[in-house]
mmCIF file of C-alpha atoms in Angstrom:
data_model
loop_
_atom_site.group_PDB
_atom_site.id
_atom_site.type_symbol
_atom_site.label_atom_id
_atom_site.label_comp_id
_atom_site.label_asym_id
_atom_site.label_seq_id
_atom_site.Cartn_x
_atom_site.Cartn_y
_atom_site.Cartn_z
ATOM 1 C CA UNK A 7 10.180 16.102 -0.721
ATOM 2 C CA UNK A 8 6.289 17.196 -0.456
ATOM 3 C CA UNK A 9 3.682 14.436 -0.065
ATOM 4 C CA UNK A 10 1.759 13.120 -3.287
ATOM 5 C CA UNK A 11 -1.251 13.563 -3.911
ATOM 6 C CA UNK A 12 -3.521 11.153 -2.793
ATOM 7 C CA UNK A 13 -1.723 9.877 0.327
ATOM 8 C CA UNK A 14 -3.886 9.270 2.944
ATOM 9 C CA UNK A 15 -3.083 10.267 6.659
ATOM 10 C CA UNK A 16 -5.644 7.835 7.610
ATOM 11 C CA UNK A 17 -5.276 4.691 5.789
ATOM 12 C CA UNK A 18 -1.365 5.051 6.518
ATOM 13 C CA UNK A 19 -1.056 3.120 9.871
ATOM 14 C CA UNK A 20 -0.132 -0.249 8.884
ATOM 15 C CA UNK A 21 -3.015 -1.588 10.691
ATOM 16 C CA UNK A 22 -5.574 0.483 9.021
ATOM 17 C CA UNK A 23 -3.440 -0.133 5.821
ATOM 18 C CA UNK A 24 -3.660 -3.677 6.121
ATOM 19 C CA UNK A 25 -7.500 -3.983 6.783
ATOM 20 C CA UNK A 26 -8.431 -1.384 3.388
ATOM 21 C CA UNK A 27 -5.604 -3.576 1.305
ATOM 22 C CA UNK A 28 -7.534 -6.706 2.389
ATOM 23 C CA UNK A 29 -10.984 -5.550 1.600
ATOM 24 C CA UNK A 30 -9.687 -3.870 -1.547
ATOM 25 C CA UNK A 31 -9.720 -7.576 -3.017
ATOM 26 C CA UNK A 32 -13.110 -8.659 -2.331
ATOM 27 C CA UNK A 33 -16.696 -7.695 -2.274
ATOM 28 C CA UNK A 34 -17.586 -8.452 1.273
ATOM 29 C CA UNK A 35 -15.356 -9.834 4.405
ATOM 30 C CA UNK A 36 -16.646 -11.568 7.762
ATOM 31 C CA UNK A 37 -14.821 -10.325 10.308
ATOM 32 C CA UNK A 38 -13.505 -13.161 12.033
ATOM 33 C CA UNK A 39 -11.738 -13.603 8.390
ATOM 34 C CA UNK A 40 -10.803 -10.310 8.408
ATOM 35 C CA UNK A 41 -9.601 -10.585 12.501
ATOM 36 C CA UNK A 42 -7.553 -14.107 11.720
ATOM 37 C CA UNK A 43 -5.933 -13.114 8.197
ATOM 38 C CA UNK A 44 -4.310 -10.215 9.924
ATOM 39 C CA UNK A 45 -3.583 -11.748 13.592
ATOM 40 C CA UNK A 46 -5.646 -8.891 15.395
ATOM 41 C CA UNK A 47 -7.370 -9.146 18.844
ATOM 42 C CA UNK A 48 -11.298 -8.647 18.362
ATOM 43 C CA UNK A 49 -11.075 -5.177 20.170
ATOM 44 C CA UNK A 50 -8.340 -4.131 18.029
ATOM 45 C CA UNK A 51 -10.006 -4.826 14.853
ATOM 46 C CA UNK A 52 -12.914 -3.289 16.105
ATOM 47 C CA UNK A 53 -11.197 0.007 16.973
ATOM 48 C CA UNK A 54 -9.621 0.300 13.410
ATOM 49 C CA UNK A 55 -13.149 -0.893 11.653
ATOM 50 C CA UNK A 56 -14.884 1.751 13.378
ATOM 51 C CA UNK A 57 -12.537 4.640 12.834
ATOM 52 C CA UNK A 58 -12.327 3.704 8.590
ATOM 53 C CA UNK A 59 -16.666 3.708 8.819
ATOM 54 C CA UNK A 60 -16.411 6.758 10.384
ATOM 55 C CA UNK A 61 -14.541 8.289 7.614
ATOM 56 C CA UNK A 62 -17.009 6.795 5.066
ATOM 57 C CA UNK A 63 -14.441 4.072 4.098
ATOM 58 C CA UNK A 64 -16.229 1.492 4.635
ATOM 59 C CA UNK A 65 -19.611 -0.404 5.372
ATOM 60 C CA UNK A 66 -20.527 -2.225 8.327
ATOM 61 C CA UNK A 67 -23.535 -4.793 7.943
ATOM 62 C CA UNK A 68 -24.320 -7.168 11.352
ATOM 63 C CA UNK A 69 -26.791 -9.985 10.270
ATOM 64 C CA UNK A 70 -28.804 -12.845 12.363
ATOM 65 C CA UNK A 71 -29.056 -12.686 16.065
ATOM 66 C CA UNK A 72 -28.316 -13.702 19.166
ATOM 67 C CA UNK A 73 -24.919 -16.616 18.713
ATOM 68 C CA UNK A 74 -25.411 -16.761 15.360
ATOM 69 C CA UNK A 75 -24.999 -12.495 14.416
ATOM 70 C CA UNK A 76 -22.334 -12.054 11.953
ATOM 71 C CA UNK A 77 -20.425 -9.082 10.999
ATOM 72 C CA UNK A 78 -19.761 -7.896 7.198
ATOM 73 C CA UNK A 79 -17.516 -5.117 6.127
ATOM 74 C CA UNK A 80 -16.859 -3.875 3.000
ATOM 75 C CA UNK A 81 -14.802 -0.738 1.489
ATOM 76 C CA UNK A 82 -17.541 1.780 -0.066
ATOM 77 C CA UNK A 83 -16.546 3.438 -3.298
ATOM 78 C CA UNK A 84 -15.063 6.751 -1.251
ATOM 79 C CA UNK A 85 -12.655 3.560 0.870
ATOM 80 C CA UNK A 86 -11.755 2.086 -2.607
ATOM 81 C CA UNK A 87 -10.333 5.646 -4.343
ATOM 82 C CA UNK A 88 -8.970 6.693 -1.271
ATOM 83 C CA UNK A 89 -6.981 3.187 -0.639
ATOM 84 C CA UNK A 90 -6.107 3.606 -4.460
ATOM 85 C CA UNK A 91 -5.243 6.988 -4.290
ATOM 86 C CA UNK A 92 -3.024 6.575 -1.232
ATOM 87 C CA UNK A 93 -1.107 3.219 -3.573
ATOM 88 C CA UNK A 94 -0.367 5.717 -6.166
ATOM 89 C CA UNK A 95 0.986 8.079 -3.790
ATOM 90 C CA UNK A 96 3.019 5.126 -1.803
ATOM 91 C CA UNK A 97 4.638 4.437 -5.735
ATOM 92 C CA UNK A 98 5.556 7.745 -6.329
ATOM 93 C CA UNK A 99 7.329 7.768 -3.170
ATOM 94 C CA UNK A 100 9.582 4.487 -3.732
ATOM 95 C CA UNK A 101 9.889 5.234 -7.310
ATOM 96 C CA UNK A 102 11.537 8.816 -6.575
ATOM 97 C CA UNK A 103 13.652 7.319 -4.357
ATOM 98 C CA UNK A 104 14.358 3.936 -5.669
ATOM 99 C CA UNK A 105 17.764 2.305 -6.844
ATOM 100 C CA UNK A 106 17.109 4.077 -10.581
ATOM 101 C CA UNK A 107 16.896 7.830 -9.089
ATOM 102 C CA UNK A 108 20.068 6.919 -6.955
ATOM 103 C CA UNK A 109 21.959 4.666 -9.770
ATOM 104 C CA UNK A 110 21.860 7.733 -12.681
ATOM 105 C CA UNK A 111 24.929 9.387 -10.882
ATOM 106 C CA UNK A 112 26.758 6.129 -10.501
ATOM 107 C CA UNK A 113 25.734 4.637 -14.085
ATOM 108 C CA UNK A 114 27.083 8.441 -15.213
ATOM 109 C CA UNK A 115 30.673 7.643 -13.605
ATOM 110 C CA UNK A 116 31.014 4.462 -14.711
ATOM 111 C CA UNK A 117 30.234 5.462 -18.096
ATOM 112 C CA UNK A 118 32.785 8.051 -17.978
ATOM 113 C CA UNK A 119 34.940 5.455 -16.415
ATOM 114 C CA UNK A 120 34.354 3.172 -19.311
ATOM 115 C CA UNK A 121 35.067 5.636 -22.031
ATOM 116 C CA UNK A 122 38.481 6.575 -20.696
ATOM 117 C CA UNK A 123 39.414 3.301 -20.312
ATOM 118 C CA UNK A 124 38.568 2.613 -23.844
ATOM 119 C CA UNK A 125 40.259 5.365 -24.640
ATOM 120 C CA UNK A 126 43.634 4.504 -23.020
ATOM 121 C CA UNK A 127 43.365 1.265 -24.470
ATOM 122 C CA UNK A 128 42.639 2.851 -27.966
ATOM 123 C CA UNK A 129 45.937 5.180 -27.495
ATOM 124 C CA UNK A 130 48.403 2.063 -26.541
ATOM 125 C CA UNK A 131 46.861 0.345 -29.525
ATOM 126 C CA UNK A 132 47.920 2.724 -31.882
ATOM 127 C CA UNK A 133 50.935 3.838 -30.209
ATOM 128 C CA UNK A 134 51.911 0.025 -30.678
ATOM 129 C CA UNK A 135 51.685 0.316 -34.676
#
């Protein structure tokens, strides 16, 4: 099976993953939110933020000073079609291999099963007449 189109070597790592899916559903996220919704250290957060800004994924806005500095992230446009792009791709996966690609051979057989046992019971019907 070749890979979709659209999956993304990059967002992939469920870390990474995690982090774009997150941001995906809102404008802007501090990043202690961001640190505490998905049970990260600080430095590993940081690593991950810093590799997805690097590839243009997202935006990284510090604000104030000193104890009160804050950190902002958000996914840019090129984070948000690649994160969508890479869902599409994830689907296509699971759907070509989901229960329906795997159940047509079995609903086949027990279709065929079906029909000759309807027609054994239609032959002792009429051989009962």
């Amino acid at each position: 099976m070749s890979t979709p189109s659209g999956f993304d070597e990059l967002i992939h790592p469920s870390t990474r993953l995690s982090v774009v899916a997150l941001l995906a559903a809102t404008e802007w996220a501090d990043f202690p939110f961001i640190r505490d919704s998905l049970s990260l250290s600080d430095s590993a957060l940081s690593k991950q933020l810093h590799t997805l800004e690097e590839a243009g994924y997202l935006e990284i806005r510090k604000e104030g000073g000193g104890r009160k500095r804050r950190t902002k992230v958000r996914l840019t446009s090129r984070g948000r079609t690649a994160f969508e792009g890479h869902v599409a791709a994830l689907r296509a996966i699971v759907e070509g291999a989901g229960p329906t690609a795997a159940a047509a051979p079995a609903t086949e057989s027990a279709a065929a099963a079906s029909g000759t046992g309807q027609q054994q019971q239609q032959q002792r019907a009429e051989a009962g007449r």
